[in-house]
Amino acid sequence: MSIPSSSSWRAYDWQLIQSAPIHPVMHMALDEALLEEVAAGRRKPTLRIWEWAASAVVIGRFQSLRNEVDLESARRYQVQVVRRITGGGAMFIEPGNTITYSIYAPVELVAGMSMVDSYAFCDRWVLDALASLGVEAWYQPINDITSAAGKIGGAAQTRRNGAVLHHVTMAYDIDSARMLEILRIGREKLSDKGIASAAKRVDPLRRQTGLPREAIIARMIETFRDQNGLTGSAITPEEWAAAERLVETKFGTEAWLRAIP
């Protein structure tokens, strides 16, 4: 099967969700709920721009909680710890210092692609947006957006029931000292389980562009709209209720958070 060109994006009626700040555990649940809505055909393919209501550490589906997070430091700084449904490494989130987005689409968008190829394909538009702001960035396999000065962001992906979720978190700014207190990067492993996060130099977009975070997000949306089309949308009451149920039964539970201790 041939790999689709970027014109395949225009085969879909893309929707945009931008909402008020949402708590980290609800973001995890919304990713699953919206993926399922697209898979069921009840929601059109969607780009969601996240706003965070609190600081967080987000660990990957297959990571050991103890290996990745200093839980005492997280509690001291009131940083919420959550586990997402995709793989990849741990991310340190601060609301004003982070740019996060999700793409929910029929899996046909990445048909015929390896996981590695699909990461590059799904991130191409944001590299174009960054280039228009003077940031020379590129895709670094398996799942990084990087520049000559260092890593800008990381991606993760999952496919289920005929739909694909691809999400990316980029550093707008970063409190490196606090991040290293809370993430156990480079420290001894406490468990022999899970996939470890790699220590990588991060070069935030604030330093590279000198622009407000909102201006970078606006350019990202403008680029996506110009390339693929984009219509305003919102989380429906039904989608919100589904996400709340997932918080109660899955993402807000100790069993899920400690699925890999």
PDB file of C-alpha atoms in Angstrom:
ATOM      1  CA  MET A   1       0.000   0.000   0.000  1.00  0.00           C
ATOM      2  CA  SER A   2       1.413   3.406  -0.918  1.00  0.00           C
ATOM      3  CA  ILE A   3       2.139   6.056   1.688  1.00  0.00           C
ATOM      4  CA  PRO A   4      -0.303   8.964   1.436  1.00  0.00           C
ATOM      5  CA  SER A   5       0.914  12.410   0.465  1.00  0.00           C
ATOM      6  CA  SER A   6       0.124  15.516   2.498  1.00  0.00           C
ATOM      7  CA  SER A   7      -2.877  16.072   0.200  1.00  0.00           C
ATOM      8  CA  SER A   8      -4.563  13.140   1.977  1.00  0.00           C
ATOM      9  CA  TRP A   9      -5.137  15.418   4.966  1.00  0.00           C
ATOM     10  CA  ARG A  10      -7.513  17.517   2.861  1.00  0.00           C
ATOM     11  CA  ALA A  11      -9.715  14.490   2.272  1.00  0.00           C
ATOM     12  CA  TYR A  12     -11.081  15.084   5.788  1.00  0.00           C
ATOM     13  CA  ASP A  13     -13.208  17.817   7.340  1.00  0.00           C
ATOM     14  CA  TRP A  14     -10.874  18.791  10.185  1.00  0.00           C
ATOM     15  CA  GLN A  15     -12.263  20.231  13.404  1.00  0.00           C
ATOM     16  CA  LEU A  16     -10.433  22.386  15.982  1.00  0.00           C
ATOM     17  CA  ILE A  17     -10.917  22.140  19.747  1.00  0.00           C
ATOM     18  CA  GLN A  18      -9.515  24.877  21.976  1.00  0.00           C
ATOM     19  CA  SER A  19     -10.907  24.924  25.484  1.00  0.00           C
ATOM     20  CA  ALA A  20     -10.296  26.511  28.849  1.00  0.00           C
ATOM     21  CA  PRO A  21      -7.562  24.934  31.011  1.00  0.00           C
ATOM     22  CA  ILE A  22      -8.287  21.321  31.957  1.00  0.00           C
ATOM     23  CA  HIS A  23      -6.810  19.238  34.764  1.00  0.00           C
ATOM     24  CA  PRO A  24      -4.169  16.671  33.753  1.00  0.00           C
ATOM     25  CA  VAL A  25      -6.189  13.536  34.532  1.00  0.00           C
ATOM     26  CA  MET A  26      -9.086  14.858  32.444  1.00  0.00           C
ATOM     27  CA  HIS A  27      -6.737  15.472  29.516  1.00  0.00           C
ATOM     28  CA  MET A  28      -5.741  11.799  29.661  1.00  0.00           C
ATOM     29  CA  ALA A  29      -9.392  10.758  29.640  1.00  0.00           C
ATOM     30  CA  LEU A  30     -10.359  13.149  26.834  1.00  0.00           C
ATOM     31  CA  ASP A  31      -7.681  11.663  24.599  1.00  0.00           C
ATOM     32  CA  GLU A  32      -9.277   8.227  24.921  1.00  0.00           C
ATOM     33  CA  ALA A  33     -12.846   9.518  24.708  1.00  0.00           C
ATOM     34  CA  LEU A  34     -12.239  11.615  21.579  1.00  0.00           C
ATOM     35  CA  LEU A  35     -10.265   8.812  19.929  1.00  0.00           C
ATOM     36  CA  GLU A  36     -13.224   6.504  20.466  1.00  0.00           C
ATOM     37  CA  GLU A  37     -15.646   9.112  19.090  1.00  0.00           C
ATOM     38  CA  VAL A  38     -13.626   9.440  15.884  1.00  0.00           C
ATOM     39  CA  ALA A  39     -13.341   5.647  15.638  1.00  0.00           C
ATOM     40  CA  ALA A  40     -17.124   5.349  15.935  1.00  0.00           C
ATOM     41  CA  GLY A  41     -17.731   8.035  13.324  1.00  0.00           C
ATOM     42  CA  ARG A  42     -19.493  10.340  15.777  1.00  0.00           C
ATOM     43  CA  ARG A  43     -16.742  12.972  15.598  1.00  0.00           C
ATOM     44  CA  LYS A  44     -14.919  14.285  12.546  1.00  0.00           C
ATOM     45  CA  PRO A  45     -11.101  14.209  12.507  1.00  0.00           C
ATOM     46  CA  THR A  46      -9.927  16.725  15.070  1.00  0.00           C
ATOM     47  CA  LEU A  47      -6.948  18.813  16.138  1.00  0.00           C
ATOM     48  CA  ARG A  48      -7.089  19.594  19.872  1.00  0.00           C
ATOM     49  CA  ILE A  49      -4.894  22.267  21.428  1.00  0.00           C
ATOM     50  CA  TRP A  50      -4.444  21.587  25.137  1.00  0.00           C
ATOM     51  CA  GLU A  51      -4.479  24.096  27.974  1.00  0.00           C
ATOM     52  CA  TRP A  52      -3.249  22.789  31.314  1.00  0.00           C
ATOM     53  CA  ALA A  53      -4.934  23.715  34.611  1.00  0.00           C
ATOM     54  CA  ALA A  54      -2.086  22.375  36.768  1.00  0.00           C
ATOM     55  CA  SER A  55       1.490  21.184  36.634  1.00  0.00           C
ATOM     56  CA  ALA A  56       1.943  17.491  35.948  1.00  0.00           C
ATOM     57  CA  VAL A  57       4.195  14.613  35.129  1.00  0.00           C
ATOM     58  CA  VAL A  58       2.739  12.463  32.350  1.00  0.00           C
ATOM     59  CA  ILE A  59       4.279   9.014  32.114  1.00  0.00           C
ATOM     60  CA  GLY A  60       3.978   6.664  29.169  1.00  0.00           C
ATOM     61  CA  ARG A  61       1.731   3.613  29.124  1.00  0.00           C
ATOM     62  CA  PHE A  62       4.657   1.195  29.492  1.00  0.00           C
ATOM     63  CA  GLN A  63       6.781   3.048  32.048  1.00  0.00           C
ATOM     64  CA  SER A  64       7.524   2.206  35.658  1.00  0.00           C
ATOM     65  CA  LEU A  65       6.118   4.873  37.971  1.00  0.00           C
ATOM     66  CA  ARG A  66       8.917   4.443  40.523  1.00  0.00           C
ATOM     67  CA  ASN A  67      11.654   4.646  37.918  1.00  0.00           C
ATOM     68  CA  GLU A  68      10.329   7.832  36.333  1.00  0.00           C
ATOM     69  CA  VAL A  69       8.958   9.987  39.164  1.00  0.00           C
ATOM     70  CA  ASP A  70      10.241  11.151  42.537  1.00  0.00           C
ATOM     71  CA  LEU A  71       6.814  10.996  44.142  1.00  0.00           C
ATOM     72  CA  GLU A  72       7.887  12.862  47.287  1.00  0.00           C
ATOM     73  CA  SER A  73       9.117  15.818  45.206  1.00  0.00           C
ATOM     74  CA  ALA A  74       5.958  15.727  43.080  1.00  0.00           C
ATOM     75  CA  ARG A  75       3.815  15.948  46.227  1.00  0.00           C
ATOM     76  CA  ARG A  76       5.950  18.756  47.647  1.00  0.00           C
ATOM     77  CA  TYR A  77       5.500  20.876  44.541  1.00  0.00           C
ATOM     78  CA  GLN A  78       1.844  19.839  44.073  1.00  0.00           C
ATOM     79  CA  VAL A  79       2.593  18.278  40.694  1.00  0.00           C
ATOM     80  CA  GLN A  80      -0.029  15.762  39.576  1.00  0.00           C
ATOM     81  CA  VAL A  81       1.222  12.435  38.211  1.00  0.00           C
ATOM     82  CA  VAL A  82      -0.839  10.742  35.498  1.00  0.00           C
ATOM     83  CA  ARG A  83      -0.409   7.904  33.016  1.00  0.00           C
ATOM     84  CA  ARG A  84      -1.457   8.231  29.361  1.00  0.00           C
ATOM     85  CA  ILE A  85      -2.621   5.571  26.878  1.00  0.00           C
ATOM     86  CA  THR A  86       0.344   5.996  24.512  1.00  0.00           C
ATOM     87  CA  GLY A  87       3.926   4.834  24.880  1.00  0.00           C
ATOM     88  CA  GLY A  88       7.046   6.974  25.037  1.00  0.00           C
ATOM     89  CA  GLY A  89       8.778   8.777  27.861  1.00  0.00           C
ATOM     90  CA  ALA A  90       7.827  10.928  30.825  1.00  0.00           C
ATOM     91  CA  MET A  91       6.973  14.600  30.277  1.00  0.00           C
ATOM     92  CA  PHE A  92       7.236  17.408  32.840  1.00  0.00           C
ATOM     93  CA  ILE A  93       4.364  19.850  32.332  1.00  0.00           C
ATOM     94  CA  GLU A  94       3.965  23.431  33.547  1.00  0.00           C
ATOM     95  CA  PRO A  95       0.874  25.248  32.233  1.00  0.00           C
ATOM     96  CA  GLY A  96       2.578  28.370  30.865  1.00  0.00           C
ATOM     97  CA  ASN A  97       5.670  26.543  29.677  1.00  0.00           C
ATOM     98  CA  THR A  98       4.130  23.787  27.570  1.00  0.00           C
ATOM     99  CA  ILE A  99       2.480  23.494  24.148  1.00  0.00           C
ATOM    100  CA  THR A 100       0.530  20.266  23.665  1.00  0.00           C
ATOM    101  CA  TYR A 101      -1.730  19.101  20.848  1.00  0.00           C
ATOM    102  CA  SER A 102      -3.538  15.924  19.817  1.00  0.00           C
ATOM    103  CA  ILE A 103      -4.657  14.704  16.409  1.00  0.00           C
ATOM    104  CA  TYR A 104      -7.544  12.205  16.212  1.00  0.00           C
ATOM    105  CA  ALA A 105      -8.153  10.731  12.765  1.00  0.00           C
ATOM    106  CA  PRO A 106      -9.240   7.632  10.870  1.00  0.00           C
ATOM    107  CA  VAL A 107      -6.329   5.227  10.727  1.00  0.00           C
ATOM    108  CA  GLU A 108      -6.451   5.477   6.916  1.00  0.00           C
ATOM    109  CA  LEU A 109      -4.570   8.775   7.302  1.00  0.00           C
ATOM    110  CA  VAL A 110      -1.429   6.772   8.095  1.00  0.00           C
ATOM    111  CA  ALA A 111      -2.279   3.636   6.099  1.00  0.00           C
ATOM    112  CA  GLY A 112       0.730   1.785   4.750  1.00  0.00           C
ATOM    113  CA  MET A 113       3.162   3.597   7.044  1.00  0.00           C
ATOM    114  CA  SER A 114       5.416   2.170   9.680  1.00  0.00           C
ATOM    115  CA  MET A 115       5.057   3.756  13.104  1.00  0.00           C
ATOM    116  CA  VAL A 116       8.308   5.678  12.498  1.00  0.00           C
ATOM    117  CA  ASP A 117       7.120   7.026   9.129  1.00  0.00           C
ATOM    118  CA  SER A 118       3.758   7.996  10.572  1.00  0.00           C
ATOM    119  CA  TYR A 119       5.369  10.099  13.293  1.00  0.00           C
ATOM    120  CA  ALA A 120       7.198  12.187  10.696  1.00  0.00           C
ATOM    121  CA  PHE A 121       4.057  12.432   8.572  1.00  0.00           C
ATOM    122  CA  CYS A 122       1.844  13.587  11.450  1.00  0.00           C
ATOM    123  CA  ASP A 123       4.352  16.220  12.594  1.00  0.00           C
ATOM    124  CA  ARG A 124       5.174  17.708   9.184  1.00  0.00           C
ATOM    125  CA  TRP A 125       2.710  20.581   9.492  1.00  0.00           C
ATOM    126  CA  VAL A 126       4.101  21.733  12.840  1.00  0.00           C
ATOM    127  CA  LEU A 127       7.640  21.717  11.454  1.00  0.00           C
ATOM    128  CA  ASP A 128       6.352  24.026   8.708  1.00  0.00           C
ATOM    129  CA  ALA A 129       4.796  26.283  11.351  1.00  0.00           C
ATOM    130  CA  LEU A 130       8.059  26.435  13.292  1.00  0.00           C
ATOM    131  CA  ALA A 131      10.022  27.148  10.121  1.00  0.00           C
ATOM    132  CA  SER A 132       7.766  30.125   9.421  1.00  0.00           C
ATOM    133  CA  LEU A 133       8.824  31.472  12.834  1.00  0.00           C
ATOM    134  CA  GLY A 134      12.497  31.048  12.044  1.00  0.00           C
ATOM    135  CA  VAL A 135      12.987  27.794  13.965  1.00  0.00           C
ATOM    136  CA  GLU A 136      14.923  25.178  12.013  1.00  0.00           C
ATOM    137  CA  ALA A 137      13.458  21.982  13.438  1.00  0.00           C
ATOM    138  CA  TRP A 138      13.243  18.445  12.159  1.00  0.00           C
ATOM    139  CA  TYR A 139      11.880  15.043  13.071  1.00  0.00           C
ATOM    140  CA  GLN A 140      14.331  12.800  14.924  1.00  0.00           C
ATOM    141  CA  PRO A 141      13.321   9.105  15.023  1.00  0.00           C
ATOM    142  CA  ILE A 142      11.685   7.604  16.818  1.00  0.00           C
ATOM    143  CA  ASN A 143       9.509  10.362  18.208  1.00  0.00           C
ATOM    144  CA  ASP A 144      11.332  13.676  18.776  1.00  0.00           C
ATOM    145  CA  ILE A 145      11.022  17.161  17.302  1.00  0.00           C
ATOM    146  CA  THR A 146      14.499  18.633  17.603  1.00  0.00           C
ATOM    147  CA  SER A 147      16.818  21.441  16.511  1.00  0.00           C
ATOM    148  CA  ALA A 148      20.546  22.058  16.419  1.00  0.00           C
ATOM    149  CA  ALA A 149      20.388  23.421  19.970  1.00  0.00           C
ATOM    150  CA  GLY A 150      18.410  20.522  21.407  1.00  0.00           C
ATOM    151  CA  LYS A 151      15.101  18.724  21.680  1.00  0.00           C
ATOM    152  CA  ILE A 152      11.933  20.815  21.342  1.00  0.00           C
ATOM    153  CA  GLY A 153       9.271  18.187  21.879  1.00  0.00           C
ATOM    154  CA  GLY A 154       8.250  14.567  21.904  1.00  0.00           C
ATOM    155  CA  ALA A 155       5.415  12.657  20.243  1.00  0.00           C
ATOM    156  CA  ALA A 156       3.467   9.522  21.084  1.00  0.00           C
ATOM    157  CA  GLN A 157       0.843   7.556  19.198  1.00  0.00           C
ATOM    158  CA  THR A 158      -1.676   4.755  19.471  1.00  0.00           C
ATOM    159  CA  ARG A 159      -4.073   3.132  17.031  1.00  0.00           C
ATOM    160  CA  ARG A 160      -7.290   1.355  17.950  1.00  0.00           C
ATOM    161  CA  ASN A 161     -10.678   0.493  16.454  1.00  0.00           C
ATOM    162  CA  GLY A 162      -9.817   2.066  13.106  1.00  0.00           C
ATOM    163  CA  ALA A 163      -8.589   5.408  14.470  1.00  0.00           C
ATOM    164  CA  VAL A 164      -5.223   6.946  15.315  1.00  0.00           C
ATOM    165  CA  LEU A 165      -4.262   9.277  18.166  1.00  0.00           C
ATOM    166  CA  HIS A 166      -1.059  11.265  17.694  1.00  0.00           C
ATOM    167  CA  HIS A 167      -0.084  13.796  20.339  1.00  0.00           C
ATOM    168  CA  VAL A 168       2.920  16.045  20.913  1.00  0.00           C
ATOM    169  CA  THR A 169       4.223  18.075  23.837  1.00  0.00           C
ATOM    170  CA  MET A 170       6.715  20.857  23.109  1.00  0.00           C
ATOM    171  CA  ALA A 171       8.673  22.982  25.566  1.00  0.00           C
ATOM    172  CA  TYR A 172       7.868  26.675  25.367  1.00  0.00           C
ATOM    173  CA  ASP A 173       9.961  27.307  28.471  1.00  0.00           C
ATOM    174  CA  ILE A 174      11.232  25.010  31.211  1.00  0.00           C
ATOM    175  CA  ASP A 175      12.220  25.024  34.871  1.00  0.00           C
ATOM    176  CA  SER A 176      15.057  22.536  34.457  1.00  0.00           C
ATOM    177  CA  ALA A 177      15.987  22.468  38.137  1.00  0.00           C
ATOM    178  CA  ARG A 178      12.479  21.553  39.238  1.00  0.00           C
ATOM    179  CA  MET A 179      12.090  19.044  36.411  1.00  0.00           C
ATOM    180  CA  LEU A 180      15.226  17.215  37.579  1.00  0.00           C
ATOM    181  CA  GLU A 181      13.942  17.161  41.151  1.00  0.00           C
ATOM    182  CA  ILE A 182      10.688  15.515  40.084  1.00  0.00           C
ATOM    183  CA  LEU A 183      11.773  13.288  37.196  1.00  0.00           C
ATOM    184  CA  ARG A 184      14.266  10.584  38.052  1.00  0.00           C
ATOM    185  CA  ILE A 185      16.307  11.124  34.882  1.00  0.00           C
ATOM    186  CA  GLY A 186      19.785   9.668  35.295  1.00  0.00           C
ATOM    187  CA  ARG A 187      19.106   8.243  38.765  1.00  0.00           C
ATOM    188  CA  GLU A 188      19.306   4.617  39.785  1.00  0.00           C
ATOM    189  CA  LYS A 189      16.413   2.385  38.781  1.00  0.00           C
ATOM    190  CA  LEU A 190      14.101   1.288  41.577  1.00  0.00           C
ATOM    191  CA  SER A 191      12.394  -1.350  39.450  1.00  0.00           C
ATOM    192  CA  ASP A 192      13.497  -3.595  36.617  1.00  0.00           C
ATOM    193  CA  LYS A 193      10.207  -2.930  34.829  1.00  0.00           C
ATOM    194  CA  GLY A 194       9.145  -0.403  32.222  1.00  0.00           C
ATOM    195  CA  ILE A 195      10.693   1.594  29.401  1.00  0.00           C
ATOM    196  CA  ALA A 196      13.014   4.342  30.642  1.00  0.00           C
ATOM    197  CA  SER A 197      12.980   7.984  29.557  1.00  0.00           C
ATOM    198  CA  ALA A 198      16.170   9.210  27.904  1.00  0.00           C
ATOM    199  CA  ALA A 199      18.025  12.269  29.163  1.00  0.00           C
ATOM    200  CA  LYS A 200      18.164  14.817  26.326  1.00  0.00           C
ATOM    201  CA  ARG A 201      19.094  18.472  26.180  1.00  0.00           C
ATOM    202  CA  VAL A 202      15.966  20.600  25.740  1.00  0.00           C
ATOM    203  CA  ASP A 203      15.944  23.933  23.877  1.00  0.00           C
ATOM    204  CA  PRO A 204      12.617  25.701  24.524  1.00  0.00           C
ATOM    205  CA  LEU A 205      10.703  27.671  21.899  1.00  0.00           C
ATOM    206  CA  ARG A 206      10.658  30.838  23.978  1.00  0.00           C
ATOM    207  CA  ARG A 207      14.425  31.107  23.639  1.00  0.00           C
ATOM    208  CA  GLN A 208      14.387  30.178  19.966  1.00  0.00           C
ATOM    209  CA  THR A 209      11.590  32.553  18.894  1.00  0.00           C
ATOM    210  CA  GLY A 210      11.339  35.310  21.507  1.00  0.00           C
ATOM    211  CA  LEU A 211       7.570  35.137  20.962  1.00  0.00           C
ATOM    212  CA  PRO A 212       4.707  34.737  23.430  1.00  0.00           C
ATOM    213  CA  ARG A 213       3.386  31.194  23.746  1.00  0.00           C
ATOM    214  CA  GLU A 214       0.017  32.304  22.354  1.00  0.00           C
ATOM    215  CA  ALA A 215       1.652  33.622  19.185  1.00  0.00           C
ATOM    216  CA  ILE A 216       3.335  30.282  18.507  1.00  0.00           C
ATOM    217  CA  ILE A 217       0.055  28.407  19.012  1.00  0.00           C
ATOM    218  CA  ALA A 218      -1.732  30.866  16.720  1.00  0.00           C
ATOM    219  CA  ARG A 219       0.839  30.232  13.971  1.00  0.00           C
ATOM    220  CA  MET A 220       0.467  26.484  14.419  1.00  0.00           C
ATOM    221  CA  ILE A 221      -3.300  26.711  13.980  1.00  0.00           C
ATOM    222  CA  GLU A 222      -2.920  29.048  11.000  1.00  0.00           C
ATOM    223  CA  THR A 223      -0.503  26.642   9.325  1.00  0.00           C
ATOM    224  CA  PHE A 224      -2.739  23.629   9.905  1.00  0.00           C
ATOM    225  CA  ARG A 225      -5.757  25.545   8.567  1.00  0.00           C
ATOM    226  CA  ASP A 226      -3.881  26.739   5.467  1.00  0.00           C
ATOM    227  CA  GLN A 227      -2.603  23.265   4.663  1.00  0.00           C
ATOM    228  CA  ASN A 228      -5.528  21.061   5.625  1.00  0.00           C
ATOM    229  CA  GLY A 229      -8.625  23.147   6.332  1.00  0.00           C
ATOM    230  CA  LEU A 230      -9.944  23.600   9.866  1.00  0.00           C
ATOM    231  CA  THR A 231     -13.329  24.458  11.388  1.00  0.00           C
ATOM    232  CA  GLY A 232     -14.037  25.459  14.977  1.00  0.00           C
ATOM    233  CA  SER A 233     -15.575  22.823  17.247  1.00  0.00           C
ATOM    234  CA  ALA A 234     -15.987  22.064  20.941  1.00  0.00           C
ATOM    235  CA  ILE A 235     -16.091  19.121  23.311  1.00  0.00           C
ATOM    236  CA  THR A 236     -19.713  17.959  23.400  1.00  0.00           C
ATOM    237  CA  PRO A 237     -21.587  17.204  26.632  1.00  0.00           C
ATOM    238  CA  GLU A 238     -21.573  13.515  25.664  1.00  0.00           C
ATOM    239  CA  GLU A 239     -17.797  13.527  25.112  1.00  0.00           C
ATOM    240  CA  TRP A 240     -17.238  15.323  28.386  1.00  0.00           C
ATOM    241  CA  ALA A 241     -19.421  12.810  30.229  1.00  0.00           C
ATOM    242  CA  ALA A 242     -17.547   9.906  28.639  1.00  0.00           C
ATOM    243  CA  ALA A 243     -14.238  11.422  29.764  1.00  0.00           C
ATOM    244  CA  GLU A 244     -15.555  11.909  33.312  1.00  0.00           C
ATOM    245  CA  ARG A 245     -16.522   8.230  33.421  1.00  0.00           C
ATOM    246  CA  LEU A 246     -13.005   7.315  32.281  1.00  0.00           C
ATOM    247  CA  VAL A 247     -11.499   9.438  35.041  1.00  0.00           C
ATOM    248  CA  GLU A 248     -13.623   7.611  37.602  1.00  0.00           C
ATOM    249  CA  THR A 249     -13.041   4.108  36.287  1.00  0.00           C
ATOM    250  CA  LYS A 250      -9.529   4.316  34.832  1.00  0.00           C
ATOM    251  CA  PHE A 251      -7.335   7.391  34.665  1.00  0.00           C
ATOM    252  CA  GLY A 252      -8.054   8.653  38.181  1.00  0.00           C
ATOM    253  CA  THR A 253      -7.446   5.281  39.823  1.00  0.00           C
ATOM    254  CA  GLU A 254      -4.349   4.065  41.627  1.00  0.00           C
ATOM    255  CA  ALA A 255      -4.619   0.806  39.666  1.00  0.00           C
ATOM    256  CA  TRP A 256      -4.053   2.636  36.378  1.00  0.00           C
ATOM    257  CA  LEU A 257      -1.358   4.984  37.677  1.00  0.00           C
ATOM    258  CA  ARG A 258       0.545   2.082  39.259  1.00  0.00           C
ATOM    259  CA  ALA A 259      -0.129  -0.404  36.473  1.00  0.00           C
ATOM    260  CA  ILE A 260       3.666  -0.712  36.179  1.00  0.00           C
ATOM    261  CA  PRO A 261       4.930   0.096  39.687  1.00  0.00           C
TER     262      PRO A 261
END
